């Protein structure tokens, strides 16, 4: 894309690909699954034009960034370590604005917990803070509440989901995930997990073009899905590693934005947490929760102009 600069930098023992555009205060964008730096294409252009240095890495395991083999290499400490090194060695070396979506948002929350000194403010898209439950590991809890076919549970066995995805192909899998607007906790049945055999006949929405799909598919065909799936496989490891942060508050200013048909937001218990007061208790500097109507999970791609306006209005306060 015109004007976006791509380079590879060394961080925390791995080679990380970053895309960036513009000059000025740094806005760091962290993507989710199954995405890449490319999810922020609209934001890179918009914030560069507004006078910021907009930076979007491929996170560890994704795209053109290294993908270590072991699941233990994908703990929150590893991923946050990558981001801290990126900020310290290649960006400002000081506080940055952080905007993140999906798994990137989960990493953003960890960054705010571990290194609040590096974050001016945080805009979390789709994923609210998730306080650590001291008596139950995450995967055990998800199995109990949502069943074995809940997508995070289905992702746990190394190699299993990769082989199922391979039967459909990267393009079909990405198309299915990015176009699905079914509310509530996603399930992947053991038989035909991504739907019917005519998955390739799904019509793309207006906000996701054929060229966008081809870019994602090409990168996932090259890299595979294992790196991204390993984030889910490290959920219980993260629980073990973060025992010292049980009950800790997020102490940076935060804005939360979500779509009203988002799969996370419509999962039982999430709305109650977000709007019932507990979210604010855990994140005392939470300034606003914005719910966009008729909007799904991939909010920064589906509603880029509105998302950009919300982000810009918030970060100009700091």
Short mmCIF file of C-alpha atoms in Angstrom, two decimals:
data_model
loop_
_atom_site.label_atom_id
_atom_site.label_comp_id
_atom_site.label_asym_id
_atom_site.label_seq_id
_atom_site.Cartn_x
_atom_site.Cartn_y
_atom_site.Cartn_z
CA UNK A 1 0.00 0.00 0.00
CA UNK A 2 1.29 3.41 -0.95
CA UNK A 3 3.54 5.12 1.59
CA UNK A 4 3.60 2.25 4.09
CA UNK A 5 7.17 1.27 4.95
CA UNK A 6 7.97 -2.35 5.76
CA UNK A 7 11.02 -3.53 7.65
CA UNK A 8 12.26 -6.34 9.84
CA UNK A 9 13.68 -5.61 13.28
CA UNK A 10 15.28 -7.78 15.94
CA UNK A 11 13.32 -7.92 19.21
CA UNK A 12 13.53 -10.27 22.16
CA UNK A 13 15.44 -12.92 20.20
CA UNK A 14 13.15 -13.00 17.15
CA UNK A 15 12.85 -11.13 13.87
CA UNK A 16 9.69 -9.05 13.74
CA UNK A 17 8.09 -7.53 10.66
CA UNK A 18 6.57 -4.09 11.14
CA UNK A 19 4.59 -1.83 8.84
CA UNK A 20 4.60 1.89 9.54
CA UNK A 21 3.65 5.24 8.10
CA UNK A 22 3.98 8.86 9.17
CA UNK A 23 5.98 10.88 11.65
CA UNK A 24 5.12 12.13 15.10
CA UNK A 25 3.92 10.52 18.36
CA UNK A 26 3.78 6.73 18.07
CA UNK A 27 0.46 4.90 17.84
CA UNK A 28 1.11 1.17 18.16
CA UNK A 29 -1.53 -1.15 16.66
CA UNK A 30 -1.70 -4.81 17.75
CA UNK A 31 -3.70 -7.30 15.66
CA UNK A 32 -5.63 -10.44 16.59
CA UNK A 33 -6.36 -13.88 15.10
CA UNK A 34 -6.48 -14.77 12.25
CA UNK A 35 -5.10 -11.43 11.23
CA UNK A 36 -1.87 -9.60 10.43
CA UNK A 37 -0.53 -6.05 10.44
CA UNK A 38 -2.83 -5.66 7.42
CA UNK A 39 -5.92 -5.43 9.62
CA UNK A 40 -4.76 -1.89 10.43
CA UNK A 41 -4.35 -0.70 6.83
CA UNK A 42 -7.06 1.95 7.22
CA UNK A 43 -5.66 3.13 10.55
CA UNK A 44 -2.06 3.42 9.29
CA UNK A 45 -3.12 5.77 6.51
CA UNK A 46 -5.51 7.78 8.66
CA UNK A 47 -3.20 8.36 11.62
CA UNK A 48 -0.20 9.15 9.44
CA UNK A 49 -2.33 11.87 7.85
CA UNK A 50 -3.23 13.16 11.32
CA UNK A 51 0.42 13.64 12.28
CA UNK A 52 1.27 10.38 14.03
CA UNK A 53 3.78 7.62 13.45
CA UNK A 54 1.45 4.66 13.01
CA UNK A 55 3.12 1.28 13.56
CA UNK A 56 1.61 -2.21 13.13
CA UNK A 57 3.73 -5.32 13.67
CA UNK A 58 3.03 -8.88 12.67
CA UNK A 59 2.98 -10.40 16.15
CA UNK A 60 5.11 -13.41 17.02
CA UNK A 61 3.94 -16.41 14.99
CA UNK A 62 2.12 -14.36 12.36
CA UNK A 63 2.89 -13.20 8.84
CA UNK A 64 6.51 -12.27 8.22
CA UNK A 65 7.53 -12.40 11.90
CA UNK A 66 9.37 -15.43 13.29
CA UNK A 67 7.27 -18.29 14.63
CA UNK A 68 9.05 -20.34 17.33
CA UNK A 69 7.92 -23.95 17.46
CA UNK A 70 7.21 -24.49 21.17
CA UNK A 71 3.87 -23.48 22.69
CA UNK A 72 5.69 -22.12 25.74
CA UNK A 73 7.27 -19.49 23.48
CA UNK A 74 3.82 -17.87 23.12
CA UNK A 75 3.18 -16.94 26.74
CA UNK A 76 2.04 -13.44 27.59
CA UNK A 77 5.50 -12.75 28.99
CA UNK A 78 7.10 -13.62 25.65
CA UNK A 79 4.65 -11.58 23.58
CA UNK A 80 4.75 -8.55 25.88
CA UNK A 81 8.54 -8.89 25.90
CA UNK A 82 8.47 -8.53 22.11
CA UNK A 83 6.37 -5.38 22.36
CA UNK A 84 8.51 -3.84 25.11
CA UNK A 85 11.64 -4.46 23.04
CA UNK A 86 9.96 -2.97 19.97
CA UNK A 87 9.05 0.19 21.88
CA UNK A 88 12.39 0.49 23.65
CA UNK A 89 14.73 -0.29 20.74
CA UNK A 90 12.88 0.75 17.59
CA UNK A 91 10.14 3.22 18.45
CA UNK A 92 10.09 6.08 20.91
CA UNK A 93 11.77 4.37 23.85
CA UNK A 94 9.09 6.17 25.85
CA UNK A 95 5.34 5.99 26.31
CA UNK A 96 3.23 5.22 23.24
CA UNK A 97 -0.45 5.16 22.41
CA UNK A 98 -1.66 1.55 22.14
CA UNK A 99 -4.66 0.40 20.08
CA UNK A 100 -5.41 -3.31 19.90
CA UNK A 101 -8.00 -5.81 18.70
CA UNK A 102 -8.91 -9.40 19.64
CA UNK A 103 -5.77 -11.28 20.80
CA UNK A 104 -3.84 -8.07 20.34
CA UNK A 105 -6.18 -6.52 22.89
CA UNK A 106 -5.45 -9.32 25.36
CA UNK A 107 -1.74 -8.64 24.89
CA UNK A 108 -2.50 -4.93 25.29
CA UNK A 109 -4.13 -5.58 28.66
CA UNK A 110 -1.08 -7.57 29.77
CA UNK A 111 1.20 -4.75 28.59
CA UNK A 112 -0.82 -2.29 30.67
CA UNK A 113 -0.53 -4.56 33.71
CA UNK A 114 3.17 -5.32 33.36
CA UNK A 115 4.52 -2.03 31.97
CA UNK A 116 2.08 0.85 32.48
CA UNK A 117 5.09 3.17 32.28
CA UNK A 118 5.18 2.54 28.51
CA UNK A 119 1.52 3.25 27.72
CA UNK A 120 0.05 6.75 27.39
CA UNK A 121 -3.43 5.32 26.99
CA UNK A 122 -5.03 2.16 25.65
CA UNK A 123 -7.90 1.71 23.20
CA UNK A 124 -9.18 -1.87 23.37
CA UNK A 125 -11.35 -3.10 20.53
CA UNK A 126 -13.73 -6.03 21.17
CA UNK A 127 -12.00 -7.63 24.20
CA UNK A 128 -12.50 -6.17 27.68
CA UNK A 129 -10.08 -6.80 30.52
CA UNK A 130 -10.25 -10.36 31.85
CA UNK A 131 -9.27 -10.58 35.51
CA UNK A 132 -7.44 -13.72 36.55
CA UNK A 133 -9.62 -16.32 38.28
CA UNK A 134 -7.40 -17.64 41.08
CA UNK A 135 -9.19 -21.00 41.49
CA UNK A 136 -9.79 -22.16 37.94
CA UNK A 137 -7.57 -22.41 34.88
CA UNK A 138 -9.02 -20.77 31.76
CA UNK A 139 -9.41 -23.84 29.57
CA UNK A 140 -11.04 -25.81 32.38
CA UNK A 141 -13.48 -22.95 32.91
CA UNK A 142 -14.33 -22.65 29.24
CA UNK A 143 -14.97 -26.38 28.93
CA UNK A 144 -17.27 -26.22 31.94
CA UNK A 145 -19.25 -23.21 30.71
CA UNK A 146 -19.25 -23.63 26.92
CA UNK A 147 -18.45 -27.29 26.22
CA UNK A 148 -15.77 -29.18 24.35
CA UNK A 149 -16.70 -27.66 20.98
CA UNK A 150 -16.11 -24.09 22.11
CA UNK A 151 -13.52 -22.76 19.69
CA UNK A 152 -10.79 -22.06 22.26
CA UNK A 153 -11.15 -25.60 23.59
CA UNK A 154 -11.00 -27.05 20.08
CA UNK A 155 -7.74 -25.16 19.45
CA UNK A 156 -5.87 -26.83 22.33
CA UNK A 157 -4.50 -30.04 20.76
CA UNK A 158 -1.37 -29.25 18.70
CA UNK A 159 -1.78 -30.23 15.06
CA UNK A 160 -5.46 -31.16 15.28
CA UNK A 161 -7.01 -27.86 14.24
CA UNK A 162 -4.25 -27.28 11.71
CA UNK A 163 -5.19 -30.49 9.92
CA UNK A 164 -8.88 -29.56 9.94
CA UNK A 165 -8.12 -26.11 8.55
CA UNK A 166 -5.92 -27.64 5.86
CA UNK A 167 -8.92 -29.55 4.49
CA UNK A 168 -10.66 -26.25 3.75
CA UNK A 169 -7.62 -24.18 2.80
CA UNK A 170 -6.45 -20.87 4.23
CA UNK A 171 -8.64 -18.72 2.00
CA UNK A 172 -11.86 -20.52 2.94
CA UNK A 173 -11.04 -20.52 6.68
CA UNK A 174 -10.24 -16.81 6.75
CA UNK A 175 -13.33 -15.99 4.70
CA UNK A 176 -15.54 -17.96 7.07
CA UNK A 177 -14.09 -16.42 10.25
CA UNK A 178 -14.03 -12.82 9.03
CA UNK A 179 -17.56 -12.89 7.58
CA UNK A 180 -19.28 -14.78 10.41
CA UNK A 181 -21.66 -12.54 12.35
CA UNK A 182 -23.34 -15.16 14.52
CA UNK A 183 -23.52 -13.77 18.07
CA UNK A 184 -22.60 -15.72 21.16
CA UNK A 185 -19.73 -18.07 21.98
CA UNK A 186 -18.37 -19.61 18.75
CA UNK A 187 -18.39 -23.38 18.44
CA UNK A 188 -16.52 -25.57 15.97
CA UNK A 189 -18.27 -28.94 15.64
CA UNK A 190 -15.90 -31.88 15.31
CA UNK A 191 -17.69 -32.73 12.09
CA UNK A 192 -17.42 -29.98 9.49
CA UNK A 193 -16.15 -27.26 11.89
CA UNK A 194 -16.22 -24.40 9.39
CA UNK A 195 -19.58 -25.14 7.86
CA UNK A 196 -20.72 -26.53 4.56
CA UNK A 197 -18.57 -27.57 1.65
CA UNK A 198 -19.70 -24.50 -0.31
CA UNK A 199 -17.79 -22.19 2.05
CA UNK A 200 -16.04 -20.69 -0.96
CA UNK A 201 -19.41 -19.40 -2.18
CA UNK A 202 -19.77 -17.01 0.78
CA UNK A 203 -20.13 -13.44 -0.44
CA UNK A 204 -17.59 -11.02 0.95
CA UNK A 205 -18.95 -7.95 2.78
CA UNK A 206 -18.35 -4.52 1.28
CA UNK A 207 -15.61 -3.75 3.82
CA UNK A 208 -13.50 -6.81 2.94
CA UNK A 209 -12.41 -7.01 -0.68
CA UNK A 210 -11.15 -9.93 -2.71
CA UNK A 211 -7.66 -8.40 -2.66
CA UNK A 212 -7.79 -8.27 1.15
CA UNK A 213 -8.71 -11.94 1.32
CA UNK A 214 -5.94 -12.86 -1.10
CA UNK A 215 -3.35 -11.03 1.01
CA UNK A 216 -4.38 -12.84 4.19
CA UNK A 217 -4.62 -16.21 2.45
CA UNK A 218 -1.19 -15.91 0.84
CA UNK A 219 0.48 -15.18 4.16
CA UNK A 220 -1.33 -18.00 5.98
CA UNK A 221 -0.57 -20.45 3.20
CA UNK A 222 3.10 -19.58 3.66
CA UNK A 223 3.14 -19.49 7.46
CA UNK A 224 0.31 -21.75 8.51
CA UNK A 225 -2.01 -21.20 11.48
CA UNK A 226 0.10 -22.80 14.21
CA UNK A 227 1.65 -19.58 15.50
CA UNK A 228 -1.74 -17.96 16.04
CA UNK A 229 -3.26 -21.10 17.54
CA UNK A 230 -0.39 -21.32 20.01
CA UNK A 231 -1.67 -18.16 21.70
CA UNK A 232 -4.75 -20.15 22.72
CA UNK A 233 -2.63 -23.13 23.72
CA UNK A 234 -0.71 -20.90 26.13
CA UNK A 235 -3.83 -19.73 27.98
CA UNK A 236 -3.27 -22.02 30.97
CA UNK A 237 0.44 -21.20 30.98
CA UNK A 238 -0.45 -17.50 31.14
CA UNK A 239 -2.68 -18.25 34.11
CA UNK A 240 0.25 -19.90 35.90
CA UNK A 241 2.70 -17.11 35.06
CA UNK A 242 0.43 -14.28 36.17
CA UNK A 243 -0.41 -15.48 39.68
CA UNK A 244 1.44 -12.48 41.11
CA UNK A 245 -0.99 -10.14 39.31
CA UNK A 246 -4.16 -11.68 40.77
CA UNK A 247 -6.43 -8.79 41.69
CA UNK A 248 -4.16 -6.18 40.11
CA UNK A 249 -5.79 -3.12 38.56
CA UNK A 250 -5.07 -1.63 35.14
CA UNK A 251 -3.80 1.85 35.90
CA UNK A 252 -3.66 3.51 32.46
CA UNK A 253 -6.48 5.48 30.80
CA UNK A 254 -8.64 3.16 28.67
CA UNK A 255 -11.40 3.38 26.09
CA UNK A 256 -13.30 0.24 25.09
CA UNK A 257 -15.10 -0.10 21.75
CA UNK A 258 -17.17 -3.09 20.62
CA UNK A 259 -19.89 -4.03 18.13
CA UNK A 260 -23.30 -5.06 19.38
CA UNK A 261 -23.20 -8.38 17.49
CA UNK A 262 -19.58 -9.12 18.34
CA UNK A 263 -19.00 -12.75 19.33
CA UNK A 264 -17.10 -11.72 22.49
CA UNK A 265 -19.56 -9.06 23.61
CA UNK A 266 -22.53 -11.43 23.14
CA UNK A 267 -20.90 -14.27 25.07
CA UNK A 268 -22.85 -14.87 28.32
CA UNK A 269 -21.54 -12.76 31.18
CA UNK A 270 -19.54 -10.24 29.13
CA UNK A 271 -22.17 -7.50 28.87
CA UNK A 272 -22.86 -7.82 32.58
CA UNK A 273 -19.14 -7.43 33.33
CA UNK A 274 -18.67 -4.48 30.95
CA UNK A 275 -21.73 -2.49 32.01
CA UNK A 276 -22.36 -3.71 35.55
CA UNK A 277 -19.52 -1.94 37.32
CA UNK A 278 -16.92 -4.70 37.62
CA UNK A 279 -15.01 -3.59 34.51
CA UNK A 280 -14.65 -0.11 35.99
CA UNK A 281 -13.45 -1.57 39.29
CA UNK A 282 -10.71 -3.52 37.55
CA UNK A 283 -9.83 -0.61 35.24
CA UNK A 284 -10.31 2.53 37.37
CA UNK A 285 -9.25 4.89 34.56
CA UNK A 286 -11.75 3.40 32.10
CA UNK A 287 -13.23 6.53 30.53
CA UNK A 288 -15.79 5.17 28.09
CA UNK A 289 -17.39 2.01 26.67
CA UNK A 290 -18.68 2.51 23.14
CA UNK A 291 -21.06 -0.02 21.56
CA UNK A 292 -21.55 0.36 17.81
CA UNK A 293 -24.86 -0.87 16.43
CA UNK A 294 -25.07 -3.61 13.80
CA UNK A 295 -21.31 -4.18 13.97
CA UNK A 296 -19.44 -7.46 14.25
CA UNK A 297 -16.09 -8.58 15.61
CA UNK A 298 -13.69 -7.18 13.00
CA UNK A 299 -14.68 -3.68 13.91
CA UNK A 300 -11.64 -1.71 12.74
CA UNK A 301 -12.08 -3.09 9.23
CA UNK A 302 -15.88 -2.98 9.14
CA UNK A 303 -16.27 0.58 10.50
CA UNK A 304 -12.83 2.20 9.95
CA UNK A 305 -13.91 5.85 9.79
CA UNK A 306 -15.90 5.69 13.02
CA UNK A 307 -13.21 3.70 14.79
CA UNK A 308 -10.54 6.15 13.66
CA UNK A 309 -12.60 9.07 14.95
CA UNK A 310 -13.14 7.40 18.32
CA UNK A 311 -9.45 6.57 18.68
CA UNK A 312 -8.31 10.04 17.68
CA UNK A 313 -10.76 11.80 19.98
CA UNK A 314 -9.48 9.75 22.90
CA UNK A 315 -5.73 9.92 22.37
CA UNK A 316 -5.75 13.68 21.82
CA UNK A 317 -6.51 13.99 25.54
CA UNK A 318 -3.05 12.68 26.33
#
